[in-house]
């Protein structure tokens, strides 16, 4: 039986209409290059040329995904990002139940902006979860001077992705009392013997999943199921993805038998999610996010 809803709307508008204390957790991959996700720039991305998206060349026969140009953000644009996340956090603060967690994918260069904004909105900053994987971002020699400076890289080669964790303060005296009243306050352990870890090894998103759900930032199901499962400590409640994209978090919630709701402002991605969620949820039968022991893989094999 389907236990999810997906909605085509601006999540800010949607959050304003929701009852207070009606969502138990949020798992999402928010936009950071706000200009990149405008209608104008997404149109250019889908055409495959022009705009602010970087279209990397093939390396070693591996086709690289388009990437937002985070390094080109001005101070004003960075301030806009902080304002954006502070407003988002303020809306979530009203809607999420006491003790509920928000788990948001980030990029190391902009993580400080989001954490500061969410703290200003009233959330507690919890330890971030690190997704370790072989990425392509960074490690490049100085542009147009590669031969002149062959032993120089401008930034380190990316090897991790932070999933920032925030919690709305509990309303009761103890976490145990909050769990009894709201079902929230902690994270779900992998099992009785294994706590949820800070580090998750992850491959890049498999091609089979990309063929199902076309989105430049699609996250792998084996990662998303581990993250989503952890956010409801008692396995009960509603998980929301306010920037749904092609539906990877909603599919993960469906696969682990959680009730969920996804909101997506872009019509094309909303329609992609409508078709992709059940197909992604059906992948990897038997994997319900209670194991985080996936070994690191060479990204070129994913």
Tab-separated table of C-alpha atoms in Angstrom:
chain	number	residue	atom	x	y	z
A	1	UNK	CA	0.000	0.000	0.000
A	2	UNK	CA	1.368	3.416	-0.988
A	3	UNK	CA	2.297	5.468	2.070
A	4	UNK	CA	3.540	8.656	0.415
A	5	UNK	CA	2.193	11.863	-1.105
A	6	UNK	CA	4.028	14.089	-3.553
A	7	UNK	CA	2.969	17.678	-4.132
A	8	UNK	CA	3.826	20.203	-6.848
A	9	UNK	CA	4.270	23.432	-4.901
A	10	UNK	CA	6.757	25.884	-3.455
A	11	UNK	CA	7.688	24.309	-0.122
A	12	UNK	CA	7.546	27.692	1.605
A	13	UNK	CA	3.899	28.062	0.560
A	14	UNK	CA	3.174	24.470	1.563
A	15	UNK	CA	4.798	24.796	4.991
A	16	UNK	CA	2.708	27.879	5.756
A	17	UNK	CA	-0.480	25.804	5.373
A	18	UNK	CA	0.571	22.868	7.548
A	19	UNK	CA	-0.601	22.409	11.149
A	20	UNK	CA	1.889	23.004	13.924
A	21	UNK	CA	3.711	19.895	15.157
A	22	UNK	CA	2.567	17.765	12.208
A	23	UNK	CA	5.864	16.487	10.736
A	24	UNK	CA	8.265	14.231	12.645
A	25	UNK	CA	11.413	14.551	10.507
A	26	UNK	CA	12.799	16.105	7.339
A	27	UNK	CA	15.364	14.579	4.981
A	28	UNK	CA	16.251	16.690	1.980
A	29	UNK	CA	18.906	17.851	-0.481
A	30	UNK	CA	18.319	21.611	-0.665
A	31	UNK	CA	19.373	23.938	-3.483
A	32	UNK	CA	22.531	25.939	-2.791
A	33	UNK	CA	23.220	27.632	-6.106
A	34	UNK	CA	19.828	29.327	-5.932
A	35	UNK	CA	20.428	30.903	-9.330
A	36	UNK	CA	21.219	27.477	-10.811
A	37	UNK	CA	17.815	26.141	-9.850
A	38	UNK	CA	15.876	29.056	-11.316
A	39	UNK	CA	13.561	28.225	-14.217
A	40	UNK	CA	15.887	30.005	-16.661
A	41	UNK	CA	19.005	28.077	-15.621
A	42	UNK	CA	17.242	24.705	-15.439
A	43	UNK	CA	16.088	25.253	-19.010
A	44	UNK	CA	19.721	25.757	-20.062
A	45	UNK	CA	20.783	22.681	-18.081
A	46	UNK	CA	18.236	20.538	-19.883
A	47	UNK	CA	19.478	21.827	-23.229
A	48	UNK	CA	22.976	20.738	-22.185
A	49	UNK	CA	24.751	24.023	-22.781
A	50	UNK	CA	25.046	27.567	-21.503
A	51	UNK	CA	24.090	28.992	-18.145
A	52	UNK	CA	25.746	28.732	-14.766
A	53	UNK	CA	25.873	24.919	-14.580
A	54	UNK	CA	29.332	23.470	-15.194
A	55	UNK	CA	29.279	20.682	-17.760
A	56	UNK	CA	32.440	18.681	-16.959
A	57	UNK	CA	34.164	16.632	-19.666
A	58	UNK	CA	34.519	12.878	-19.584
A	59	UNK	CA	37.428	11.597	-17.499
A	60	UNK	CA	38.716	8.073	-17.972
A	61	UNK	CA	35.631	7.226	-19.985
A	62	UNK	CA	33.329	8.287	-17.129
A	63	UNK	CA	30.716	10.924	-17.881
A	64	UNK	CA	30.591	13.472	-15.048
A	65	UNK	CA	27.356	15.012	-13.835
A	66	UNK	CA	26.602	18.732	-14.194
A	67	UNK	CA	27.639	20.713	-11.122
A	68	UNK	CA	26.517	24.061	-9.725
A	69	UNK	CA	29.289	26.666	-9.765
A	70	UNK	CA	29.454	27.238	-6.000
A	71	UNK	CA	32.861	28.864	-6.306
A	72	UNK	CA	31.401	31.752	-8.307
A	73	UNK	CA	28.978	32.864	-5.600
A	74	UNK	CA	29.357	36.488	-4.566
A	75	UNK	CA	29.086	37.651	-0.957
A	76	UNK	CA	25.602	38.939	-1.738
A	77	UNK	CA	24.563	35.552	-3.117
A	78	UNK	CA	25.981	33.825	-0.043
A	79	UNK	CA	23.958	36.163	2.139
A	80	UNK	CA	20.872	35.260	0.114
A	81	UNK	CA	21.574	31.594	0.844
A	82	UNK	CA	21.756	32.305	4.568
A	83	UNK	CA	18.470	34.257	4.456
A	84	UNK	CA	16.861	31.450	2.430
A	85	UNK	CA	17.794	28.779	4.970
A	86	UNK	CA	16.885	30.895	7.956
A	87	UNK	CA	13.392	31.418	6.534
A	88	UNK	CA	13.134	27.722	5.708
A	89	UNK	CA	14.202	26.841	9.237
A	90	UNK	CA	11.642	29.206	10.756
A	91	UNK	CA	8.839	27.519	8.816
A	92	UNK	CA	10.116	24.068	9.811
A	93	UNK	CA	10.394	25.085	13.457
A	94	UNK	CA	6.634	25.549	13.624
A	95	UNK	CA	5.688	22.444	11.648
A	96	UNK	CA	8.106	19.855	13.030
A	97	UNK	CA	7.360	18.213	16.389
A	98	UNK	CA	9.577	18.779	19.457
A	99	UNK	CA	12.614	16.530	19.217
A	100	UNK	CA	12.209	16.102	15.461
A	101	UNK	CA	15.337	16.029	13.315
A	102	UNK	CA	16.164	17.755	10.047
A	103	UNK	CA	18.826	16.087	7.902
A	104	UNK	CA	20.033	18.218	4.991
A	105	UNK	CA	22.697	17.451	2.403
A	106	UNK	CA	25.378	20.092	2.170
A	107	UNK	CA	28.602	21.088	0.523
A	108	UNK	CA	31.667	21.793	2.687
A	109	UNK	CA	32.161	25.300	1.283
A	110	UNK	CA	28.652	26.433	2.266
A	111	UNK	CA	27.961	24.282	5.334
A	112	UNK	CA	28.711	27.118	7.745
A	113	UNK	CA	26.030	29.313	6.161
A	114	UNK	CA	23.317	26.707	6.603
A	115	UNK	CA	24.266	25.772	10.149
A	116	UNK	CA	24.341	29.418	11.193
A	117	UNK	CA	20.978	30.077	9.574
A	118	UNK	CA	19.343	27.030	11.173
A	119	UNK	CA	20.734	27.986	14.587
A	120	UNK	CA	19.279	31.470	14.125
A	121	UNK	CA	15.935	29.825	13.318
A	122	UNK	CA	16.044	28.051	16.693
A	123	UNK	CA	17.357	24.575	15.838
A	124	UNK	CA	20.029	22.738	17.788
A	125	UNK	CA	23.070	21.878	15.662
A	126	UNK	CA	23.807	18.162	15.993
A	127	UNK	CA	26.889	16.236	14.743
A	128	UNK	CA	26.922	16.108	10.948
A	129	UNK	CA	26.807	12.770	9.143
A	130	UNK	CA	29.621	12.353	6.629
A	131	UNK	CA	28.973	10.502	3.402
A	132	UNK	CA	32.352	9.237	2.179
A	133	UNK	CA	32.571	8.686	-1.552
A	134	UNK	CA	34.918	9.270	-4.471
A	135	UNK	CA	33.753	12.565	-5.916
A	136	UNK	CA	34.946	14.616	-8.859
A	137	UNK	CA	34.687	18.093	-7.350
A	138	UNK	CA	37.961	19.928	-6.708
A	139	UNK	CA	41.532	18.847	-7.276
A	140	UNK	CA	41.891	20.893	-10.460
A	141	UNK	CA	45.053	22.738	-11.438
A	142	UNK	CA	44.872	26.523	-11.951
A	143	UNK	CA	42.654	27.246	-14.951
A	144	UNK	CA	44.581	28.068	-18.136
A	145	UNK	CA	47.853	27.473	-16.290
A	146	UNK	CA	47.748	23.708	-15.883
A	147	UNK	CA	51.140	23.167	-17.559
A	148	UNK	CA	52.762	26.073	-15.777
A	149	UNK	CA	51.743	24.762	-12.333
A	150	UNK	CA	51.465	20.967	-12.758
A	151	UNK	CA	51.904	20.251	-9.034
A	152	UNK	CA	49.268	22.729	-7.805
A	153	UNK	CA	45.570	22.107	-7.154
A	154	UNK	CA	43.232	24.982	-6.313
A	155	UNK	CA	41.108	22.989	-3.847
A	156	UNK	CA	41.318	19.454	-2.413
A	157	UNK	CA	39.622	16.675	-4.357
A	158	UNK	CA	36.254	16.020	-2.762
A	159	UNK	CA	35.919	12.801	-0.779
A	160	UNK	CA	32.966	13.510	1.492
A	161	UNK	CA	29.543	15.115	1.567
A	162	UNK	CA	28.198	16.487	4.868
A	163	UNK	CA	24.605	15.703	5.772
A	164	UNK	CA	23.931	18.338	8.393
A	165	UNK	CA	21.762	17.292	11.299
A	166	UNK	CA	19.544	19.632	13.306
A	167	UNK	CA	17.038	19.000	16.086
A	168	UNK	CA	14.112	20.987	17.376
A	169	UNK	CA	14.519	21.117	21.151
A	170	UNK	CA	12.588	18.507	23.092
A	171	UNK	CA	9.566	19.784	24.992
A	172	UNK	CA	9.817	17.299	27.852
A	173	UNK	CA	12.391	17.010	30.628
A	174	UNK	CA	14.100	13.956	29.141
A	175	UNK	CA	14.493	12.315	25.754
A	176	UNK	CA	12.670	9.269	27.116
A	177	UNK	CA	9.653	11.388	28.031
A	178	UNK	CA	9.791	13.114	24.647
A	179	UNK	CA	9.838	9.740	22.905
A	180	UNK	CA	6.712	8.738	24.785
A	181	UNK	CA	4.860	11.945	23.897
A	182	UNK	CA	6.103	12.705	20.358
A	183	UNK	CA	8.034	9.628	19.205
A	184	UNK	CA	11.090	11.823	18.607
A	185	UNK	CA	14.214	13.123	20.283
A	186	UNK	CA	16.804	10.600	19.138
A	187	UNK	CA	17.886	8.597	16.108
A	188	UNK	CA	17.008	5.010	15.283
A	189	UNK	CA	19.887	2.622	15.861
A	190	UNK	CA	20.905	0.210	13.106
A	191	UNK	CA	19.971	-2.494	15.579
A	192	UNK	CA	20.026	-3.013	19.324
A	193	UNK	CA	23.803	-3.558	19.280
A	194	UNK	CA	24.818	-0.897	16.723
A	195	UNK	CA	24.214	2.838	17.131
A	196	UNK	CA	23.726	5.029	14.094
A	197	UNK	CA	27.215	6.095	12.869
A	198	UNK	CA	28.550	9.517	11.888
A	199	UNK	CA	30.295	8.123	8.800
A	200	UNK	CA	28.547	6.362	5.923
A	201	UNK	CA	30.506	4.846	3.055
A	202	UNK	CA	28.725	5.331	-0.230
A	203	UNK	CA	29.208	4.750	-3.932
A	204	UNK	CA	28.094	7.326	-6.461
A	205	UNK	CA	24.504	7.009	-7.655
A	206	UNK	CA	24.293	3.884	-9.849
A	207	UNK	CA	23.463	4.326	-13.517
A	208	UNK	CA	20.402	2.095	-13.077
A	209	UNK	CA	18.918	4.653	-10.674
A	210	UNK	CA	19.823	7.596	-12.913
A	211	UNK	CA	17.949	5.967	-15.774
A	212	UNK	CA	14.848	5.793	-13.576
A	213	UNK	CA	15.060	9.327	-12.173
A	214	UNK	CA	16.700	12.073	-14.222
A	215	UNK	CA	18.033	14.706	-11.821
A	216	UNK	CA	21.531	16.264	-11.612
A	217	UNK	CA	21.709	15.750	-7.829
A	218	UNK	CA	20.079	12.316	-7.456
A	219	UNK	CA	21.275	10.522	-4.320
A	220	UNK	CA	21.730	6.719	-4.169
A	221	UNK	CA	19.012	4.626	-2.585
A	222	UNK	CA	21.381	2.669	-0.344
A	223	UNK	CA	22.467	5.944	1.245
A	224	UNK	CA	19.010	7.478	1.460
A	225	UNK	CA	17.412	4.458	3.084
A	226	UNK	CA	19.998	4.477	5.881
A	227	UNK	CA	19.505	8.208	6.482
A	228	UNK	CA	15.709	8.230	6.291
A	229	UNK	CA	15.317	5.171	8.505
A	230	UNK	CA	17.422	6.786	11.255
A	231	UNK	CA	15.219	9.879	11.504
A	232	UNK	CA	12.228	8.153	13.121
A	233	UNK	CA	13.634	6.597	16.302
A	234	UNK	CA	10.542	4.480	16.938
A	235	UNK	CA	9.827	3.816	13.272
A	236	UNK	CA	6.634	5.876	13.429
A	237	UNK	CA	5.704	9.316	12.154
A	238	UNK	CA	5.889	11.344	8.942
A	239	UNK	CA	9.079	12.181	7.040
A	240	UNK	CA	9.030	15.161	4.672
A	241	UNK	CA	11.318	16.130	1.816
A	242	UNK	CA	10.725	19.805	1.086
A	243	UNK	CA	13.026	19.839	-1.970
A	244	UNK	CA	12.021	16.492	-3.408
A	245	UNK	CA	13.723	16.601	-6.811
A	246	UNK	CA	13.152	13.275	-8.533
A	247	UNK	CA	12.049	11.597	-5.304
A	248	UNK	CA	15.026	9.664	-3.913
A	249	UNK	CA	14.193	10.418	-0.251
A	250	UNK	CA	10.495	9.627	-0.741
A	251	UNK	CA	11.398	6.353	-2.449
A	252	UNK	CA	13.700	5.534	0.467
A	253	UNK	CA	10.909	6.217	2.958
A	254	UNK	CA	8.583	3.956	0.973
A	255	UNK	CA	11.212	1.213	0.920
A	256	UNK	CA	11.585	1.303	4.723
A	257	UNK	CA	7.790	1.480	5.220
A	258	UNK	CA	7.629	5.068	6.501
A	259	UNK	CA	4.845	7.541	5.802
A	260	UNK	CA	6.240	10.459	3.809
A	261	UNK	CA	5.402	13.599	1.853
A	262	UNK	CA	7.483	15.260	-0.848
A	263	UNK	CA	7.209	18.794	-2.206
A	264	UNK	CA	8.798	19.934	-5.474
A	265	UNK	CA	8.485	23.327	-7.113
A	266	UNK	CA	9.744	22.307	-10.576
A	267	UNK	CA	7.073	20.692	-12.756
A	268	UNK	CA	9.524	18.533	-14.705
A	269	UNK	CA	11.101	17.042	-11.581
A	270	UNK	CA	7.699	16.603	-9.929
A	271	UNK	CA	6.519	14.574	-12.917
A	272	UNK	CA	9.779	12.609	-12.903
A	273	UNK	CA	9.243	11.775	-9.234
A	274	UNK	CA	5.674	10.645	-9.907
A	275	UNK	CA	7.022	7.890	-12.129
A	276	UNK	CA	10.336	7.254	-10.365
A	277	UNK	CA	9.381	6.863	-6.694
A	278	UNK	CA	7.724	3.430	-6.950
A	279	UNK	CA	10.467	2.141	-9.254
A	280	UNK	CA	13.277	3.332	-6.976
A	281	UNK	CA	11.493	1.937	-3.923
A	282	UNK	CA	11.316	-1.493	-5.566
A	283	UNK	CA	15.086	-1.675	-6.059
A	284	UNK	CA	17.262	-3.781	-3.734
A	285	UNK	CA	14.573	-5.956	-2.130
A	286	UNK	CA	15.416	-6.707	1.467
A	287	UNK	CA	17.603	-3.613	1.975
A	288	UNK	CA	15.704	-1.487	4.473
A	289	UNK	CA	18.434	0.837	5.692
A	290	UNK	CA	19.401	-1.118	8.809
A	291	UNK	CA	22.939	-1.771	7.581
A	292	UNK	CA	25.591	0.894	6.988
A	293	UNK	CA	28.517	-1.335	6.088
A	294	UNK	CA	28.724	-0.689	2.365
A	295	UNK	CA	32.409	-0.608	1.464
A	296	UNK	CA	33.865	2.328	-0.458
A	297	UNK	CA	33.782	1.796	-4.215
A	298	UNK	CA	35.683	3.308	-7.107
A	299	UNK	CA	33.205	5.857	-8.462
A	300	UNK	CA	34.098	4.903	-12.018
A	301	UNK	CA	32.529	1.491	-11.454
A	302	UNK	CA	29.233	2.875	-10.157
